């Protein structure tokens, strides 16, 4: 059961990270302003932890 809990948490964290990657790529290509990304990244990091 313990292993299943860890796998579930890892899965949720990976999903969150995978959602953040396109946002970061968009920021790097200049499609988002930096302030918008900064707010998104803080929320994403809180969700991962």
Short mmCIF file of C-alpha atoms in Angstrom, two decimals:
data_model
loop_
_atom_site.label_atom_id
_atom_site.label_comp_id
_atom_site.label_asym_id
_atom_site.label_seq_id
_atom_site.Cartn_x
_atom_site.Cartn_y
_atom_site.Cartn_z
CA UNK A 1 0.00 0.00 0.00
CA UNK A 2 2.85 2.36 0.83
CA UNK A 3 4.32 1.92 -2.66
CA UNK A 4 0.94 2.67 -4.24
CA UNK A 5 0.70 5.94 -2.28
CA UNK A 6 4.14 7.03 -3.49
CA UNK A 7 3.27 6.09 -7.08
CA UNK A 8 0.05 8.11 -6.86
CA UNK A 9 1.86 11.19 -5.53
CA UNK A 10 4.55 10.87 -8.21
CA UNK A 11 1.89 10.59 -10.90
CA UNK A 12 0.17 13.77 -9.71
CA UNK A 13 3.48 15.64 -9.52
CA UNK A 14 4.45 14.55 -13.03
CA UNK A 15 1.07 15.64 -14.37
CA UNK A 16 1.57 19.08 -12.80
CA UNK A 17 5.08 19.36 -14.24
CA UNK A 18 3.87 18.28 -17.68
CA UNK A 19 1.25 21.04 -17.58
CA UNK A 20 3.90 23.61 -16.66
CA UNK A 21 6.27 22.73 -19.51
CA UNK A 22 4.15 24.25 -22.34
CA UNK A 23 3.73 27.43 -20.26
CA UNK A 24 7.49 27.74 -19.86
CA UNK A 25 8.09 27.07 -23.56
CA UNK A 26 5.54 29.75 -24.44
CA UNK A 27 7.28 32.21 -22.13
CA UNK A 28 10.66 31.44 -23.67
CA UNK A 29 9.27 32.02 -27.14
CA UNK A 30 7.85 35.38 -26.02
CA UNK A 31 4.16 34.51 -26.10
CA UNK A 32 3.60 35.22 -22.39
CA UNK A 33 4.73 38.15 -20.31
CA UNK A 34 7.13 37.37 -17.49
CA UNK A 35 4.80 38.49 -14.69
CA UNK A 36 2.08 36.08 -15.82
CA UNK A 37 4.54 33.18 -15.91
CA UNK A 38 5.96 34.03 -12.49
CA UNK A 39 2.49 33.75 -10.92
CA UNK A 40 1.86 30.45 -12.73
CA UNK A 41 5.19 28.96 -11.68
CA UNK A 42 4.65 29.79 -8.00
CA UNK A 43 1.24 28.10 -8.05
CA UNK A 44 2.71 25.10 -9.88
CA UNK A 45 5.56 24.70 -7.40
CA UNK A 46 3.11 24.80 -4.49
CA UNK A 47 1.03 22.08 -6.14
CA UNK A 48 4.07 19.83 -6.63
CA UNK A 49 5.18 20.11 -3.00
#
